C-alpha cells in the first residue's frame, strides 16, 4: 500500500477528481468562543486559510458568495502544506493572534487542536451548526465536536475506502473480486491468483516503514470494524481485538506470499507503474490520482466495495476527512460562519468546489447530481464516483485520532514491522505497543 495521503494529491494533482465527474478519458484560545460579543461582525473581509487545490476550490465560490452576501469580502490564502499546521499551532498558542478567520483542518490535526487549545476554535453550535448535523456522511459529526458536544468545525471532505483491482489479472485467474465478502475470501484465492499471474503481487506494503510509516491499510481494516488507536473517550484501543484482527490479516497475507515490499518514498508508485500490483485498497481521492499517475493502465482497473473483516461486518469506512473551522479570536466570527455554512451545507456549493478542486464532499445531498453517475473510461466505463457516493452515504463509524495520533502511529508502525519482518505475534506486539502508548501519554486502556 501507499503511504501517500490526500494532502499529497492536493499538492500535486491539480483538478483532483473533477475529470471523473466530467466523464472524460481522465475520467488558545481566543475570547468570545460562543460567537457572541467581540466576534459578531457580519461584514468585513474574511480570510480563509487552506492549501493547493482545496484553496482553489474555496476560491471558486467567492464571487457567488459575495454577490449573495453584500458587505462580506472573502480572501482565500494558500498557506501551503505542511506549513499551514505550524501556522495554526503557533496562532492558537498565541491566543489566536495572526490566525485566519476560517481554517481548513484535517481529521488528524483537529482533535489535537481541541485538546491543547480548547477555546481556540469558535463554538459553531452557538451560530446554528447543529441544524446541519444530519446532512453529512454518518460518522463525521462526532469528529467535529468537542468534549462539550459543541461543533467546532463542519465536515467538508470525506474519503470512503474503496477496493481497486486489476480486472485483467483477476480474469486470467478466473476470479471475480466483487464476490469477496470478507478478507478471508481474499486470502483464500492467493494460490490461485499467483499461479495465473507469476510475478504479480496482490498488495504492496513498505515493510520496514522507511522513510515513513505505512499504516493506511491496517488502519482501514480497523476502521471497517469501527475501531482505531483510541475510542471516542480517548482511551487506548491499540491492543484491542479489532486491532489484532486487522494486523493478523496483514500477517496472513504476508504468509500467503502475496505482499510485496514497497521500500522508500517511491516504492509503491514504481511497482504500480510497472504493473506489478493487482489490488489497491485506497480511498476516494485515489480514483483520479491513479488515472494521472498510471495512464497506460486505462481500462484495466475496477472498483468494488472493500471486503468486511468479519462475516456480516461493515463494508464501509470513512478513512479520513477535512473540515472548516472558525477561529475563536476572529472579530468576524459571524461573517466567517456565513461563508463556512454557504460553502459546506449547499449541494451547489460543494459540487462547484468538487469540480474546481476535486474535494469529495461530505454533504450527502450533493450526490444527487448526475455527475456522480457518469461512466469513467479509465475504469472500463464503470461510474466509480457513484460507488464512492454510495459508500459515503452509507457512512462509517467515527474515528478519534486524538491529540496523540503521532505517538500511536509510530508504535503501531513498529508493531507492523515486527510482524512483517520478524514474524512476531500480532496480539503480543500490539498489546506491548498499547502499554507503551499508555506510559507515554498517561491515557488509560479501554
XYZ file of C-alpha atoms in Angstrom:
446
model
C 0.000 0.000 0.000
C 0.972 3.565 -0.381
C 1.781 5.979 2.367
C 0.560 8.694 0.031
C -2.082 10.912 1.543
C -4.880 13.104 0.301
C -2.576 16.018 1.058
C -0.074 14.695 -1.476
C -2.842 14.797 -4.050
C -3.878 18.315 -3.098
C -0.287 19.415 -3.526
C 0.285 17.730 -6.845
C -2.707 16.751 -8.919
C -4.415 19.979 -9.837
C -8.015 19.186 -10.617
C -8.484 16.249 -8.274
C -11.467 14.071 -9.147
C -13.184 16.528 -11.436
C -12.109 14.682 -14.580
C -14.098 11.677 -13.394
C -17.127 13.867 -12.875
C -16.703 15.242 -16.386
C -16.835 11.715 -17.773
C -13.809 12.165 -19.995
C -10.997 9.776 -20.679
C -9.415 11.093 -17.493
C -12.324 10.456 -16.385
C -5.964 29.086 22.728
C -7.914 30.238 22.840
C -9.476 33.349 21.688
C -12.160 35.203 23.526
C -15.858 35.008 22.812
C -15.862 31.438 21.524
C -19.649 31.398 21.763
C -19.849 33.592 18.692
C -21.139 36.475 20.797
C -19.564 39.736 21.908
C -16.377 40.718 20.191
C -16.988 38.458 17.209
C -20.451 39.352 15.996
C -19.405 41.366 12.961
C -21.425 40.255 9.958
C -19.496 42.344 7.459
C -15.870 42.910 6.569
C -13.146 40.828 4.941
C -12.957 37.176 5.930
C -9.613 35.449 5.434
C -9.630 31.726 4.714
C -6.589 29.507 5.192
C -6.232 26.393 3.042
C -3.723 24.902 0.625
C -3.251 23.913 -3.022
C -6.291 22.666 -4.957
C -8.518 22.902 -1.881
C -7.731 26.613 -1.759
C -8.611 26.863 -5.443
C -11.901 25.115 -4.738
C -12.779 27.577 -1.991
C -11.739 30.493 -4.169
C -14.167 29.363 -6.862
C -17.074 30.078 -4.516
C -16.091 33.613 -3.622
C -17.830 35.543 -6.461
C -21.198 33.865 -5.834
C -20.887 34.187 -2.070
C -20.001 37.875 -2.199
C -22.913 38.516 -4.552
C -25.317 36.761 -2.175
C -23.811 38.357 0.936
C -23.259 42.082 0.379
C -20.842 43.585 2.845
C -18.667 40.482 3.188
C -15.479 40.045 1.210
C -13.541 36.771 1.226
C -9.815 36.348 0.728
C -8.641 32.737 0.331
C -4.971 32.263 1.168
C -2.985 29.228 0.022
C -0.779 28.768 3.079
C 0.811 25.586 1.800
C 1.063 22.178 3.413
C 2.575 21.279 5.866
C 3.207 24.973 6.633
C -0.453 25.525 7.493
C -0.257 23.210 10.532
C 2.644 25.120 12.039
C 0.917 28.449 11.418
C -2.326 27.313 13.020
C -0.481 25.819 16.003
C 1.577 28.980 16.553
C -1.502 31.152 16.224
C -3.545 29.094 18.681
C -0.645 29.044 21.144
C -0.516 32.850 20.910
C -4.139 33.191 21.900
C -5.361 33.364 18.329
C -3.107 36.191 17.191
C -2.436 36.236 13.472
C -4.879 33.443 12.591
C -7.126 33.492 9.567
C -10.850 33.713 10.214
C -11.644 30.343 8.580
C -9.245 27.422 8.960
C -9.072 24.277 6.832
C -8.129 21.444 9.213
C -7.544 17.710 8.695
C -9.038 14.950 10.838
C -5.641 14.065 12.290
C -4.955 17.640 13.476
C -8.392 18.752 14.674
C -8.508 16.588 17.852
C -5.063 17.829 18.895
C -6.107 21.444 18.492
C -9.258 20.812 20.520
C -7.264 19.066 23.269
C -4.419 21.543 23.524
C -6.340 24.754 22.776
C -9.887 24.083 23.990
C -11.037 27.658 23.426
C -9.185 28.231 20.185
C -11.937 27.327 17.733
C -15.318 29.030 17.763
C -18.426 27.255 19.015
C -20.317 26.788 15.762
C -23.296 25.228 17.546
C -23.973 28.680 19.005
C -24.067 30.014 15.447
C -26.513 27.390 14.157
C -24.320 24.486 13.072
C -26.411 21.821 14.798
C -29.188 22.360 12.271
C -26.926 20.685 9.703
C -25.663 17.710 11.715
C -27.671 15.099 9.766
C -26.660 16.410 6.354
C -23.192 14.896 6.408
C -21.949 11.352 5.980
C -22.711 9.284 9.057
C -19.779 9.161 11.442
C -18.394 12.626 10.748
C -20.321 14.735 13.254
C -18.611 13.254 16.347
C -15.280 14.054 14.699
C -16.020 17.787 14.595
C -17.460 18.150 18.091
C -15.532 18.946 21.240
C -15.810 17.209 24.592
C -18.687 19.544 25.390
C -20.641 18.185 22.421
C -20.495 21.519 20.616
C -19.493 21.678 16.959
C -16.076 23.255 16.425
C -15.959 22.684 12.667
C -18.100 21.487 9.764
C -17.196 18.480 7.584
C -16.081 19.401 4.090
C -14.347 16.434 2.512
C -14.679 12.753 3.255
C -12.829 9.805 1.782
C -14.619 6.471 1.889
C -12.438 3.409 1.463
C -12.547 1.649 -1.896
C -11.134 -1.605 -3.255
C -9.384 -1.005 -6.595
C -8.382 -4.127 -8.515
C -6.841 -5.121 -11.843
C -9.691 -6.829 -13.658
C -7.370 -8.277 -16.306
C -5.246 -10.109 -13.734
C -8.230 -11.494 -11.865
C -9.921 -12.514 -15.116
C -6.810 -14.514 -16.015
C -7.222 -16.429 -12.753
C -10.973 -16.843 -13.199
C -11.689 -14.832 -10.046
C -14.368 -12.190 -9.527
C -13.300 -9.813 -6.724
C -16.843 -8.492 -6.365
C -17.695 -11.831 -4.726
C -15.277 -11.286 -1.824
C -17.455 -10.904 1.268
C -14.543 -10.864 3.721
C -10.777 -10.576 3.688
C -10.730 -14.335 4.393
C -12.220 -14.790 0.914
C -9.452 -12.608 -0.477
C -6.728 -14.624 1.250
C -8.309 -17.898 0.091
C -7.661 -17.107 -3.589
C -3.972 -16.301 -3.076
C -2.517 -19.503 -4.530
C -4.894 -19.491 -7.466
C -4.071 -15.884 -8.264
C -0.304 -16.420 -8.027
C -0.453 -19.450 -10.304
C -2.178 -17.434 -13.013
C -0.128 -14.265 -12.522
C 3.507 -15.066 -11.741
C 5.459 -12.029 -10.585
C 2.348 -10.029 -9.695
C 1.635 -9.207 -6.048
C -1.817 -8.682 -4.627
C -0.738 -5.979 -2.204
C 2.238 -3.709 -1.594
C 3.440 -2.556 1.833
C 6.530 -0.669 2.929
C 7.564 -3.419 5.330
C 10.410 -1.569 7.012
C 8.399 1.686 7.253
C 11.274 3.599 5.664
C 11.193 6.581 5.409
C 7.649 6.829 6.805
C 5.072 4.567 8.468
C 2.835 2.696 6.034
C -0.261 2.150 8.157
C -3.064 3.144 5.779
C -4.068 -0.471 5.111
C -4.087 -1.759 8.679
C -5.841 1.418 9.854
C -8.553 0.899 7.255
C -9.024 -2.680 8.488
C -9.544 -1.307 11.985
C -11.924 1.366 10.742
C -14.009 -1.236 8.915
C -14.624 -2.647 12.389
C -15.436 0.712 13.946
C -12.111 0.778 15.789
C -8.911 2.787 15.861
C -5.990 3.511 18.195
C -8.325 5.365 20.580
C -12.024 5.182 21.341
C -14.272 8.236 21.377
C -13.490 8.809 25.063
C -9.768 8.932 24.275
C -8.953 5.584 25.853
C -6.320 3.436 24.140
C -7.616 0.647 21.912
C -4.392 -0.135 20.064
C -4.300 -3.604 21.632
C -7.997 -4.340 21.153
C -9.464 -7.369 19.393
C -10.314 -5.353 16.230
C -6.723 -4.085 16.061
C -5.367 -7.600 16.495
C -7.712 -8.922 13.801
C -6.504 -6.192 11.434
C -2.819 -6.909 11.951
C -3.481 -10.648 11.791
C -4.900 -10.183 8.282
C -1.662 -8.418 7.327
C 0.332 -11.332 8.783
C -1.762 -13.920 6.920
C -1.368 -12.058 3.640
C 2.386 -11.974 4.183
C 2.450 -15.698 4.964
C 0.416 -16.371 1.821
C 3.194 -14.730 -0.203
C 1.042 -12.053 -1.799
C 2.538 -8.972 -0.121
C 5.479 -7.354 -1.861
C 7.773 -4.775 -0.321
C 7.430 -1.158 -1.456
C 10.561 0.391 0.052
C 11.455 4.052 0.141
C 9.408 7.071 -0.749
C 8.523 5.866 -4.256
C 8.393 2.083 -3.932
C 4.626 1.749 -4.302
C 4.441 4.151 -7.245
C 7.303 2.397 -9.018
C 5.632 -1.023 -8.692
C 2.306 0.363 -9.827
C 3.919 1.910 -12.890
C 5.336 -1.462 -13.898
C 2.006 -3.211 -13.364
C 3.284 -5.400 -10.537
C 0.367 -4.779 -8.151
C -3.150 -6.135 -8.565
C -5.002 -4.519 -5.676
C -5.065 -1.059 -4.162
C -7.343 -0.587 -1.110
C -7.460 3.203 -1.155
C -9.995 5.996 -0.606
C -11.917 8.214 -2.996
C -9.122 10.671 -3.744
C -7.078 7.860 -5.313
C -9.514 7.430 -8.220
C -8.194 10.439 -10.102
C -4.654 10.037 -8.791
C -4.375 6.595 -10.397
C -5.589 7.934 -13.733
C -2.967 10.655 -13.736
C -0.060 8.561 -12.473
C -0.714 5.368 -14.454
C -2.476 6.402 -17.690
C -1.236 3.375 -19.642
C -3.342 1.107 -17.379
C -6.613 2.650 -18.543
C -9.351 0.049 -18.835
C -7.593 -2.424 -16.550
C -8.765 -1.163 -13.164
C -12.152 -1.541 -11.493
C -13.580 -0.526 -8.125
C -15.551 -2.589 -5.614
C -16.673 -2.275 -2.026
C -13.927 -3.338 0.362
C -14.383 -6.787 1.923
C -15.516 -6.912 5.536
C -13.114 -8.002 8.254
C -15.648 -10.339 9.885
C -18.593 -12.223 8.308
C -21.527 -9.853 8.041
C -19.356 -6.936 9.142
C -19.370 -3.397 7.841
C -18.019 -2.815 4.354
C -17.747 0.952 4.585
C -15.189 3.106 6.334
C -14.554 6.841 6.165
C -10.800 6.688 6.432
C -10.118 10.428 6.566
C -11.794 13.805 6.275
C -11.106 17.537 6.316
C -13.115 20.357 7.867
C -13.612 24.096 8.027
C -13.420 25.800 11.422
C -13.677 29.403 12.567
C -11.000 30.898 14.808
C -12.461 31.944 18.151
C -10.207 35.013 18.074
C -11.767 36.282 14.849
C -13.596 39.606 15.207
C -15.729 38.470 12.251
C -16.920 35.081 13.503
C -20.474 35.546 12.264
C -19.318 36.608 8.808
C -16.833 33.727 8.761
C -19.561 31.293 9.779
C -21.742 32.570 6.930
C -19.032 31.597 4.476
C -18.490 28.165 6.058
C -22.230 27.485 6.049
C -22.569 28.690 2.452
C -19.653 26.560 1.312
C -20.441 23.289 3.081
C -24.218 22.940 3.523
C -25.398 23.678 -0.031
C -25.133 20.973 -2.727
C -24.479 23.624 -5.365
C -21.502 24.939 -3.396
C -19.819 21.642 -2.555
C -20.292 20.389 -6.099
C -18.835 23.583 -7.503
C -15.817 23.037 -5.253
C -15.651 19.390 -6.269
C -15.494 20.465 -9.895
C -12.943 23.188 -9.180
C -10.678 21.316 -6.786
C -11.604 17.653 -6.613
C -12.610 17.675 -2.947
C -15.019 14.730 -2.491
C -17.926 16.114 -0.463
C -19.127 15.027 2.952
C -22.560 16.535 2.234
C -24.666 13.560 1.102
C -27.276 15.686 -0.698
C -24.567 16.553 -3.206
C -24.599 13.048 -4.664
C -27.949 13.599 -6.389
C -26.075 15.500 -9.085
C -25.832 13.463 -12.342
C -22.062 13.888 -12.484
C -21.666 11.205 -9.822
C -23.260 8.631 -12.138
C -21.175 9.293 -15.216
C -19.023 6.428 -16.505
C -15.244 6.613 -16.486
C -13.311 5.298 -19.457
C -10.283 4.647 -17.265
C -12.331 2.207 -15.186
C -13.838 0.413 -18.162
C -16.979 2.549 -18.199
C -17.659 1.990 -14.518
C -19.168 5.007 -12.691
C -16.634 4.951 -9.874
C -17.919 8.173 -8.334
C -21.321 6.528 -7.913
C -19.681 3.709 -5.961
C -17.875 6.161 -3.714
C -21.047 8.240 -3.300
C -22.854 5.115 -2.144
C -20.070 4.283 0.306
C -20.057 7.839 1.657
C -23.839 7.849 2.016
C -23.679 4.602 3.978
C -21.158 6.306 6.258
C -18.882 4.756 8.815
C -18.043 4.789 12.470
C -16.327 7.929 13.786
C -12.559 7.850 14.180
C -10.861 9.610 17.078
C -7.309 10.457 16.071
C -6.847 12.270 19.397
C -4.004 14.611 20.200
C -1.629 11.647 20.470
C -2.020 10.219 16.987
C 1.657 10.701 16.116
C 2.745 8.590 19.088
C 0.212 5.879 18.297
C 1.221 5.847 14.627
C 4.876 5.255 15.473
C 4.119 2.419 17.881
C 1.640 0.792 15.502
C 4.173 1.066 12.686
C 6.828 -0.625 14.799
C 4.360 -3.412 15.596
C 3.540 -3.986 11.929
C 7.222 -4.043 11.009
C 7.876 -6.708 13.663
C 5.060 -8.812 12.233
C 6.204 -8.447 8.627
C 9.968 -8.771 9.142
C 10.298 -10.828 12.326
C 7.143 -12.951 12.146
C 6.016 -11.585 15.508
C 2.625 -12.380 17.038
C 0.139 -9.549 16.295
C -1.567 -9.719 19.688
C 1.712 -9.630 21.610
C 3.225 -6.679 19.728
C 0.034 -4.636 19.807
C -0.540 -5.186 23.496
C 3.044 -4.132 24.145
C 2.513 -1.066 21.934
C -0.650 -0.209 23.879
C 1.268 -0.382 27.162
C 3.952 1.915 25.792
C 1.327 4.331 24.495
C -0.284 4.461 27.931
C 3.088 5.182 29.538
C 3.882 7.923 27.022
C 0.519 9.675 27.138
C -0.946 8.984 30.585
C -4.103 7.664 28.884
C -5.895 4.599 30.191
C -6.514 1.464 28.173
C -10.090 0.673 27.238
